[in-house]
Short mmCIF file of N, CA, C and O in Angstrom, two decimals:
data_model
loop_
_atom_site.label_atom_id
_atom_site.label_comp_id
_atom_site.label_asym_id
_atom_site.label_seq_id
_atom_site.Cartn_x
_atom_site.Cartn_y
_atom_site.Cartn_z
N MET A 818 -23.73 81.63 -73.60
CA MET A 818 -22.67 81.49 -72.63
C MET A 818 -21.52 80.73 -73.27
O MET A 818 -21.72 79.75 -73.95
N ALA A 819 -20.29 81.15 -73.03
CA ALA A 819 -19.12 80.54 -73.64
C ALA A 819 -18.91 79.11 -73.12
O ALA A 819 -19.29 78.78 -72.01
N ASP A 820 -18.29 78.27 -73.96
CA ASP A 820 -18.05 76.88 -73.59
C ASP A 820 -17.09 76.72 -72.42
O ASP A 820 -17.10 75.71 -71.75
N ASP A 821 -16.21 77.70 -72.19
CA ASP A 821 -15.23 77.59 -71.12
C ASP A 821 -15.76 78.12 -69.78
O ASP A 821 -15.02 78.23 -68.82
N ALA A 822 -17.05 78.41 -69.69
CA ALA A 822 -17.65 78.93 -68.46
C ALA A 822 -18.76 77.99 -68.00
O ALA A 822 -19.35 77.27 -68.80
N ARG A 823 -19.03 78.02 -66.70
CA ARG A 823 -20.08 77.17 -66.13
C ARG A 823 -20.91 77.98 -65.15
O ARG A 823 -20.36 78.66 -64.28
N VAL A 824 -22.22 77.90 -65.27
CA VAL A 824 -23.11 78.61 -64.35
C VAL A 824 -23.08 77.93 -62.99
O VAL A 824 -23.21 76.71 -62.88
N ILE A 825 -22.89 78.75 -61.95
CA ILE A 825 -22.91 78.26 -60.57
C ILE A 825 -24.30 78.41 -59.98
O ILE A 825 -24.84 77.50 -59.37
N CYS A 826 -24.89 79.62 -60.15
CA CYS A 826 -26.21 79.89 -59.61
C CYS A 826 -26.73 81.19 -60.20
O CYS A 826 -26.00 81.91 -60.88
N ALA A 827 -27.97 81.51 -59.92
CA ALA A 827 -28.53 82.81 -60.29
C ALA A 827 -27.94 83.87 -59.37
O ALA A 827 -27.67 83.61 -58.19
N SER A 828 -27.72 85.07 -59.89
CA SER A 828 -27.15 86.16 -59.10
C SER A 828 -27.92 86.42 -57.82
O SER A 828 -27.34 86.68 -56.76
N GLY A 829 -29.24 86.34 -57.88
CA GLY A 829 -30.09 86.61 -56.73
C GLY A 829 -29.95 85.64 -55.58
O GLY A 829 -30.39 85.92 -54.47
N GLU A 830 -29.31 84.49 -55.81
CA GLU A 830 -29.11 83.52 -54.74
C GLU A 830 -28.05 83.95 -53.74
O GLU A 830 -27.99 83.43 -52.63
N LEU A 831 -27.20 84.90 -54.13
CA LEU A 831 -26.14 85.37 -53.23
C LEU A 831 -26.46 86.76 -52.71
O LEU A 831 -26.54 87.72 -53.47
N VAL A 832 -26.66 86.85 -51.41
CA VAL A 832 -26.96 88.11 -50.73
C VAL A 832 -25.70 88.53 -49.97
O VAL A 832 -24.99 87.69 -49.42
N ASP A 833 -25.42 89.82 -49.94
CA ASP A 833 -24.24 90.33 -49.26
C ASP A 833 -24.12 89.76 -47.84
O ASP A 833 -25.05 89.89 -47.04
N ALA A 834 -22.99 89.11 -47.56
CA ALA A 834 -22.67 88.52 -46.25
C ALA A 834 -23.67 87.44 -45.82
O ALA A 834 -23.74 87.10 -44.65
N GLY A 835 -24.41 86.91 -46.79
CA GLY A 835 -25.38 85.86 -46.48
C GLY A 835 -24.83 84.48 -46.79
O GLY A 835 -23.62 84.29 -46.92
N LYS A 836 -25.73 83.53 -46.91
CA LYS A 836 -25.32 82.16 -47.20
C LYS A 836 -24.64 82.10 -48.56
O LYS A 836 -25.00 82.81 -49.50
N GLY A 837 -23.66 81.21 -48.64
CA GLY A 837 -22.97 80.97 -49.90
C GLY A 837 -23.63 79.82 -50.65
O GLY A 837 -24.51 79.13 -50.13
N VAL A 838 -23.18 79.64 -51.87
CA VAL A 838 -23.65 78.53 -52.69
C VAL A 838 -22.49 77.57 -52.89
O VAL A 838 -21.40 77.97 -53.30
N ARG A 839 -22.72 76.31 -52.57
CA ARG A 839 -21.70 75.27 -52.72
C ARG A 839 -21.79 74.66 -54.12
O ARG A 839 -22.87 74.55 -54.68
N PHE A 840 -20.64 74.26 -54.65
CA PHE A 840 -20.58 73.57 -55.95
C PHE A 840 -19.27 72.79 -55.98
O PHE A 840 -18.50 72.83 -55.02
N GLU A 841 -19.04 72.06 -57.04
CA GLU A 841 -17.80 71.29 -57.17
C GLU A 841 -17.04 71.72 -58.41
O GLU A 841 -17.64 72.14 -59.40
N VAL A 842 -15.71 71.62 -58.32
CA VAL A 842 -14.83 71.95 -59.44
C VAL A 842 -13.74 70.89 -59.55
O VAL A 842 -13.38 70.27 -58.55
N PRO A 843 -13.21 70.69 -60.76
CA PRO A 843 -12.06 69.80 -60.87
C PRO A 843 -10.84 70.47 -60.26
O PRO A 843 -10.57 71.64 -60.49
N PHE A 844 -10.12 69.73 -59.43
CA PHE A 844 -8.92 70.25 -58.79
C PHE A 844 -7.97 69.08 -58.53
O PHE A 844 -8.33 68.14 -57.83
N ARG A 845 -6.79 69.16 -59.12
CA ARG A 845 -5.78 68.10 -58.96
C ARG A 845 -6.35 66.73 -59.27
O ARG A 845 -6.26 65.80 -58.47
N ASN A 846 -6.98 66.63 -60.44
CA ASN A 846 -7.49 65.36 -60.97
C ASN A 846 -8.62 64.72 -60.17
O ASN A 846 -8.81 63.51 -60.22
N GLN A 847 -9.34 65.53 -59.39
CA GLN A 847 -10.53 65.02 -58.70
C GLN A 847 -11.51 66.17 -58.51
O GLN A 847 -11.16 67.33 -58.71
N LEU A 848 -12.74 65.85 -58.12
CA LEU A 848 -13.71 66.89 -57.83
C LEU A 848 -13.48 67.41 -56.42
O LEU A 848 -13.26 66.63 -55.50
N ALA A 849 -13.51 68.73 -56.28
CA ALA A 849 -13.30 69.36 -54.98
C ALA A 849 -14.48 70.27 -54.66
O ALA A 849 -15.06 70.90 -55.55
N ALA A 850 -14.82 70.34 -53.39
CA ALA A 850 -15.89 71.24 -52.93
C ALA A 850 -15.42 72.69 -53.08
O ALA A 850 -14.26 73.01 -52.83
N ALA A 851 -16.35 73.54 -53.47
CA ALA A 851 -16.07 74.97 -53.64
C ALA A 851 -17.31 75.74 -53.20
O ALA A 851 -18.37 75.16 -52.96
N PHE A 852 -17.16 77.07 -53.09
CA PHE A 852 -18.31 77.89 -52.72
C PHE A 852 -18.16 79.29 -53.29
O PHE A 852 -17.06 79.75 -53.57
N ALA A 853 -19.29 79.96 -53.44
CA ALA A 853 -19.33 81.36 -53.87
C ALA A 853 -20.12 82.14 -52.83
O ALA A 853 -21.11 81.64 -52.28
N VAL A 854 -19.65 83.36 -52.54
CA VAL A 854 -20.33 84.27 -51.62
C VAL A 854 -20.33 85.67 -52.22
O VAL A 854 -19.55 85.96 -53.12
N ARG A 855 -21.19 86.51 -51.68
CA ARG A 855 -21.20 87.93 -52.07
C ARG A 855 -20.72 88.73 -50.87
O ARG A 855 -21.20 88.55 -49.76
N HIS A 856 -19.76 89.65 -51.12
CA HIS A 856 -19.22 90.50 -50.06
C HIS A 856 -19.01 91.89 -50.64
O HIS A 856 -18.36 92.03 -51.68
N ASP A 857 -19.55 92.91 -49.98
CA ASP A 857 -19.47 94.29 -50.46
C ASP A 857 -19.92 94.41 -51.92
O ASP A 857 -19.32 95.11 -52.72
N GLY A 858 -20.97 93.66 -52.25
CA GLY A 858 -21.57 93.74 -53.58
C GLY A 858 -20.89 92.93 -54.66
O GLY A 858 -21.40 92.82 -55.77
N LYS A 859 -19.74 92.32 -54.36
CA LYS A 859 -19.00 91.54 -55.36
C LYS A 859 -19.03 90.07 -55.01
O LYS A 859 -19.07 89.69 -53.84
N VAL A 860 -18.98 89.25 -56.04
CA VAL A 860 -18.99 87.81 -55.85
C VAL A 860 -17.56 87.27 -55.82
O VAL A 860 -16.72 87.68 -56.63
N HIS A 861 -17.31 86.38 -54.88
CA HIS A 861 -16.00 85.73 -54.73
C HIS A 861 -16.24 84.24 -54.58
O HIS A 861 -17.24 83.82 -53.99
N ALA A 862 -15.30 83.44 -55.09
CA ALA A 862 -15.43 81.98 -54.97
C ALA A 862 -14.08 81.38 -54.60
O ALA A 862 -13.02 81.88 -55.00
N TYR A 863 -14.15 80.30 -53.83
CA TYR A 863 -12.96 79.64 -53.30
C TYR A 863 -13.19 78.14 -53.24
O TYR A 863 -14.34 77.68 -53.18
N LEU A 864 -12.09 77.39 -53.19
CA LEU A 864 -12.22 75.99 -52.82
C LEU A 864 -12.70 75.96 -51.38
O LEU A 864 -12.27 76.78 -50.56
N ASN A 865 -13.56 75.04 -51.05
CA ASN A 865 -14.08 74.92 -49.68
C ASN A 865 -13.10 74.05 -48.89
O ASN A 865 -13.41 72.91 -48.52
N ARG A 866 -11.92 74.62 -48.66
CA ARG A 866 -10.82 73.88 -48.04
C ARG A 866 -9.97 74.85 -47.22
O ARG A 866 -9.32 75.73 -47.78
N CYS A 867 -9.98 74.68 -45.92
CA CYS A 867 -9.16 75.51 -45.04
C CYS A 867 -7.69 75.28 -45.35
O CYS A 867 -7.27 74.14 -45.59
N SER A 868 -6.89 76.33 -45.33
CA SER A 868 -5.46 76.17 -45.61
C SER A 868 -4.71 75.56 -44.43
O SER A 868 -3.61 75.05 -44.59
N HIS A 869 -5.31 75.58 -43.26
CA HIS A 869 -4.70 75.00 -42.06
C HIS A 869 -4.75 73.47 -42.11
O HIS A 869 -3.74 72.79 -42.02
N VAL A 870 -5.93 72.93 -42.25
CA VAL A 870 -6.17 71.50 -42.43
C VAL A 870 -7.23 71.42 -43.52
O VAL A 870 -8.21 72.15 -43.48
N ALA A 871 -7.05 70.53 -44.47
CA ALA A 871 -7.95 70.48 -45.64
C ALA A 871 -9.35 69.99 -45.26
O ALA A 871 -9.80 68.94 -45.70
N LEU A 872 -10.05 70.80 -44.46
CA LEU A 872 -11.43 70.54 -44.08
C LEU A 872 -12.31 71.63 -44.66
O LEU A 872 -11.85 72.75 -44.88
N GLU A 873 -13.58 71.31 -44.88
CA GLU A 873 -14.50 72.33 -45.38
C GLU A 873 -14.77 73.38 -44.32
O GLU A 873 -14.78 73.07 -43.13
N LEU A 874 -14.96 74.63 -44.76
CA LEU A 874 -15.11 75.74 -43.83
C LEU A 874 -16.49 75.81 -43.17
O LEU A 874 -16.58 76.14 -41.99
N ASP A 875 -17.55 75.56 -43.91
CA ASP A 875 -18.90 75.81 -43.40
C ASP A 875 -19.33 74.80 -42.35
O ASP A 875 -19.15 73.61 -42.50
N TRP A 876 -19.93 75.31 -41.28
CA TRP A 876 -20.41 74.46 -40.20
C TRP A 876 -21.82 73.96 -40.49
O TRP A 876 -22.27 72.96 -39.96
N GLN A 877 -22.55 74.69 -41.31
CA GLN A 877 -23.82 74.28 -41.89
C GLN A 877 -23.69 74.60 -43.37
O GLN A 877 -22.99 75.55 -43.73
N PRO A 878 -24.34 73.84 -44.26
CA PRO A 878 -24.19 74.09 -45.69
C PRO A 878 -24.43 75.56 -46.05
O PRO A 878 -25.47 76.13 -45.74
N GLY A 879 -23.39 76.18 -46.62
CA GLY A 879 -23.50 77.57 -47.09
C GLY A 879 -23.20 78.64 -46.06
O GLY A 879 -23.23 79.82 -46.39
N VAL A 880 -22.91 78.27 -44.82
CA VAL A 880 -22.62 79.27 -43.78
C VAL A 880 -21.10 79.43 -43.67
O VAL A 880 -20.42 78.59 -43.08
N PHE A 881 -20.59 80.53 -44.24
CA PHE A 881 -19.15 80.77 -44.31
C PHE A 881 -18.70 82.01 -43.55
O PHE A 881 -17.55 82.12 -43.15
N PHE A 882 -19.59 82.98 -43.38
CA PHE A 882 -19.22 84.25 -42.75
C PHE A 882 -19.21 84.16 -41.23
O PHE A 882 -19.96 83.38 -40.63
N ASP A 883 -18.39 85.03 -40.61
CA ASP A 883 -18.41 85.17 -39.16
C ASP A 883 -19.71 85.85 -38.75
O ASP A 883 -20.52 86.23 -39.61
N LEU A 884 -19.94 86.01 -37.47
CA LEU A 884 -21.20 86.58 -36.98
C LEU A 884 -21.44 88.00 -37.47
O LEU A 884 -22.58 88.43 -37.62
N GLU A 885 -20.37 88.76 -37.73
CA GLU A 885 -20.50 90.13 -38.22
C GLU A 885 -20.73 90.19 -39.72
O GLU A 885 -20.99 91.26 -40.27
N GLY A 886 -20.57 89.07 -40.42
CA GLY A 886 -20.75 89.07 -41.87
C GLY A 886 -19.61 89.77 -42.59
O GLY A 886 -19.77 90.23 -43.71
N ARG A 887 -18.45 89.82 -41.97
CA ARG A 887 -17.31 90.54 -42.53
C ARG A 887 -16.28 89.59 -43.14
O ARG A 887 -15.80 89.81 -44.24
N ASP A 888 -15.90 88.55 -42.41
CA ASP A 888 -14.85 87.64 -42.84
C ASP A 888 -15.38 86.22 -42.94
O ASP A 888 -16.40 85.86 -42.36
N LEU A 889 -14.64 85.39 -43.66
CA LEU A 889 -14.94 83.96 -43.75
C LEU A 889 -14.24 83.27 -42.60
O LEU A 889 -13.13 83.65 -42.22
N ILE A 890 -14.87 82.26 -42.03
CA ILE A 890 -14.28 81.59 -40.88
C ILE A 890 -14.40 80.08 -41.04
O ILE A 890 -15.42 79.57 -41.49
N CYS A 891 -13.33 79.37 -40.68
CA CYS A 891 -13.35 77.92 -40.66
C CYS A 891 -14.05 77.47 -39.39
O CYS A 891 -13.61 77.81 -38.28
N SER A 892 -15.09 76.71 -39.54
CA SER A 892 -15.88 76.30 -38.38
C SER A 892 -15.16 75.30 -37.49
O SER A 892 -15.48 75.17 -36.32
N THR A 893 -14.14 74.63 -38.01
CA THR A 893 -13.46 73.61 -37.21
C THR A 893 -12.42 74.19 -36.27
O THR A 893 -12.40 73.88 -35.09
N HIS A 894 -11.53 75.06 -36.79
CA HIS A 894 -10.44 75.57 -35.97
C HIS A 894 -10.41 77.09 -35.85
O HIS A 894 -9.48 77.64 -35.26
N GLY A 895 -11.34 77.80 -36.45
CA GLY A 895 -11.43 79.23 -36.28
C GLY A 895 -10.50 80.07 -37.13
O GLY A 895 -10.34 81.26 -36.86
N ALA A 896 -9.89 79.49 -38.16
CA ALA A 896 -9.07 80.30 -39.07
C ALA A 896 -9.96 81.34 -39.73
O ALA A 896 -11.11 81.06 -40.09
N ILE A 897 -9.45 82.57 -39.88
CA ILE A 897 -10.24 83.67 -40.43
C ILE A 897 -9.60 84.14 -41.73
O ILE A 897 -8.39 84.32 -41.82
N TYR A 898 -10.45 84.33 -42.75
CA TYR A 898 -9.99 84.72 -44.08
C TYR A 898 -10.75 85.95 -44.58
O TYR A 898 -11.94 86.10 -44.29
N SER A 899 -10.07 86.77 -45.36
CA SER A 899 -10.72 87.90 -46.01
C SER A 899 -11.72 87.36 -47.04
O SER A 899 -11.37 86.52 -47.87
N ALA A 900 -12.94 87.86 -46.98
CA ALA A 900 -13.96 87.42 -47.93
C ALA A 900 -13.65 87.88 -49.36
O ALA A 900 -14.03 87.22 -50.31
N SER A 901 -12.93 88.98 -49.50
CA SER A 901 -12.66 89.51 -50.84
C SER A 901 -11.39 88.97 -51.48
O SER A 901 -11.26 88.99 -52.70
N SER A 902 -10.44 88.46 -50.68
CA SER A 902 -9.19 87.98 -51.26
C SER A 902 -8.83 86.55 -50.90
O SER A 902 -8.00 85.93 -51.56
N GLY A 903 -9.42 86.02 -49.82
CA GLY A 903 -9.07 84.70 -49.34
C GLY A 903 -7.82 84.68 -48.48
O GLY A 903 -7.40 83.64 -47.98
N LYS A 904 -7.23 85.85 -48.26
CA LYS A 904 -6.01 85.97 -47.45
C LYS A 904 -6.30 85.58 -46.00
O LYS A 904 -7.33 85.95 -45.44
N CYS A 905 -5.37 84.85 -45.37
CA CYS A 905 -5.48 84.50 -43.96
C CYS A 905 -5.34 85.76 -43.12
O CYS A 905 -4.37 86.50 -43.25
N LEU A 906 -6.32 86.01 -42.25
CA LEU A 906 -6.29 87.19 -41.38
C LEU A 906 -5.94 86.84 -39.95
O LEU A 906 -5.58 87.72 -39.17
N GLY A 907 -6.04 85.56 -39.59
CA GLY A 907 -5.72 85.17 -38.23
C GLY A 907 -6.12 83.75 -37.95
O GLY A 907 -6.84 83.11 -38.72
N GLY A 908 -5.64 83.24 -36.83
CA GLY A 908 -5.94 81.87 -36.46
C GLY A 908 -4.90 80.91 -37.00
O GLY A 908 -3.83 81.32 -37.46
N PRO A 909 -5.21 79.63 -37.00
CA PRO A 909 -4.22 78.61 -37.35
C PRO A 909 -3.86 78.52 -38.83
O PRO A 909 -3.04 77.68 -39.20
N CYS A 910 -4.40 79.36 -39.68
CA CYS A 910 -4.05 79.30 -41.11
C CYS A 910 -2.63 79.80 -41.37
O CYS A 910 -2.07 79.56 -42.45
N ALA A 911 -2.02 80.48 -40.41
CA ALA A 911 -0.61 80.89 -40.46
C ALA A 911 -0.21 81.51 -41.79
O ALA A 911 0.84 81.19 -42.35
N GLY A 912 -1.03 82.39 -42.31
CA GLY A 912 -0.69 83.10 -43.54
C GLY A 912 -1.11 82.41 -44.81
O GLY A 912 -1.02 82.99 -45.89
N GLY A 913 -1.56 81.17 -44.74
CA GLY A 913 -1.97 80.45 -45.94
C GLY A 913 -3.33 80.90 -46.43
O GLY A 913 -4.29 80.89 -45.66
N PRO A 914 -3.45 81.30 -47.69
CA PRO A 914 -4.73 81.77 -48.21
C PRO A 914 -5.64 80.63 -48.68
O PRO A 914 -5.19 79.50 -48.85
N LEU A 915 -6.90 80.96 -48.88
CA LEU A 915 -7.81 80.05 -49.55
C LEU A 915 -7.47 80.05 -51.04
O LEU A 915 -6.90 81.02 -51.55
N VAL A 916 -7.83 79.00 -51.74
CA VAL A 916 -7.62 78.93 -53.19
C VAL A 916 -8.78 79.65 -53.86
O VAL A 916 -9.94 79.22 -53.78
N LYS A 917 -8.48 80.79 -54.50
CA LYS A 917 -9.50 81.63 -55.14
C LYS A 917 -9.82 81.10 -56.53
O LYS A 917 -8.93 80.65 -57.25
N LEU A 918 -11.09 81.16 -56.89
CA LEU A 918 -11.56 80.72 -58.20
C LEU A 918 -12.04 81.92 -59.00
O LEU A 918 -12.57 82.88 -58.42
N ALA A 919 -11.87 81.86 -60.30
CA ALA A 919 -12.28 82.96 -61.18
C ALA A 919 -13.77 82.87 -61.48
O ALA A 919 -14.23 81.92 -62.10
N VAL A 920 -14.52 83.88 -61.01
CA VAL A 920 -15.96 83.95 -61.26
C VAL A 920 -16.34 85.36 -61.70
O VAL A 920 -15.59 86.31 -61.46
N GLU A 921 -17.52 85.46 -62.31
CA GLU A 921 -18.05 86.77 -62.67
C GLU A 921 -19.57 86.69 -62.71
O GLU A 921 -20.13 85.60 -62.82
N GLU A 922 -20.20 87.86 -62.64
CA GLU A 922 -21.65 87.94 -62.83
C GLU A 922 -21.90 88.28 -64.28
O GLU A 922 -21.33 89.23 -64.81
N ARG A 923 -22.76 87.47 -64.90
CA ARG A 923 -23.03 87.67 -66.32
C ARG A 923 -24.49 87.32 -66.60
O ARG A 923 -24.92 86.20 -66.31
N ASP A 924 -25.24 88.26 -67.14
CA ASP A 924 -26.62 88.02 -67.55
C ASP A 924 -27.49 87.41 -66.44
O ASP A 924 -28.30 86.53 -66.69
N GLY A 925 -27.29 87.89 -65.20
CA GLY A 925 -28.11 87.43 -64.09
C GLY A 925 -27.65 86.13 -63.45
O GLY A 925 -28.38 85.54 -62.65
N PHE A 926 -26.46 85.69 -63.80
CA PHE A 926 -25.92 84.44 -63.25
C PHE A 926 -24.51 84.64 -62.72
O PHE A 926 -23.79 85.52 -63.17
N ILE A 927 -24.12 83.78 -61.79
CA ILE A 927 -22.73 83.70 -61.34
C ILE A 927 -22.08 82.60 -62.16
O ILE A 927 -22.59 81.47 -62.22
N VAL A 928 -20.97 82.93 -62.80
CA VAL A 928 -20.34 82.02 -63.75
C VAL A 928 -18.90 81.75 -63.34
O VAL A 928 -18.14 82.69 -63.05
N LEU A 929 -18.54 80.48 -63.31
CA LEU A 929 -17.16 80.07 -63.11
C LEU A 929 -16.46 80.23 -64.45
O LEU A 929 -16.87 79.64 -65.44
N LYS A 930 -15.42 81.06 -64.50
CA LYS A 930 -14.79 81.42 -65.77
C LYS A 930 -13.77 80.41 -66.27
O LYS A 930 -13.62 80.23 -67.46
N ASP A 931 -13.03 79.77 -65.38
CA ASP A 931 -11.93 78.93 -65.82
C ASP A 931 -12.07 77.55 -65.20
O ASP A 931 -11.97 77.40 -63.99
N LEU A 932 -12.30 76.56 -66.02
CA LEU A 932 -12.47 75.19 -65.53
C LEU A 932 -11.19 74.37 -65.61
O LEU A 932 -11.22 73.17 -65.46
N SER A 933 -10.04 75.02 -65.85
CA SER A 933 -8.80 74.27 -65.92
C SER A 933 -8.48 73.65 -64.57
O SER A 933 -8.77 74.22 -63.53
N ASP A 934 -7.93 72.47 -64.58
CA ASP A 934 -7.62 71.72 -63.36
C ASP A 934 -6.42 72.34 -62.67
O ASP A 934 -5.35 72.44 -63.24
N GLY A 935 -6.64 72.80 -61.37
CA GLY A 935 -5.62 73.51 -60.62
C GLY A 935 -4.47 72.73 -60.16
O GLY A 935 -4.27 71.65 -59.98
#
């Protein structure tokens, strides 16, 4: 595995529209909560920070999807985000997207590709 990449979890830990995996990343000179989920067979990762108010999205650890398993939802104020892009789809996020992180599946693992401080 390359030095500029970091393993988040095993690929099998992420099930389509299921629980996400939480982890931390450097962001603006401090550690920030982040998460990875699988949606439509692809893995996506974001800072665990609602664009409306900088609160974590999950109401229970790893629970990010709405009841239909289609979109990501902020448990505090109900902001709704696209699971595949992080784009605000409705609610108080007022068009502000989630901060997307670069990840990929490699050799049976989910890997964070870029550890540069955002």
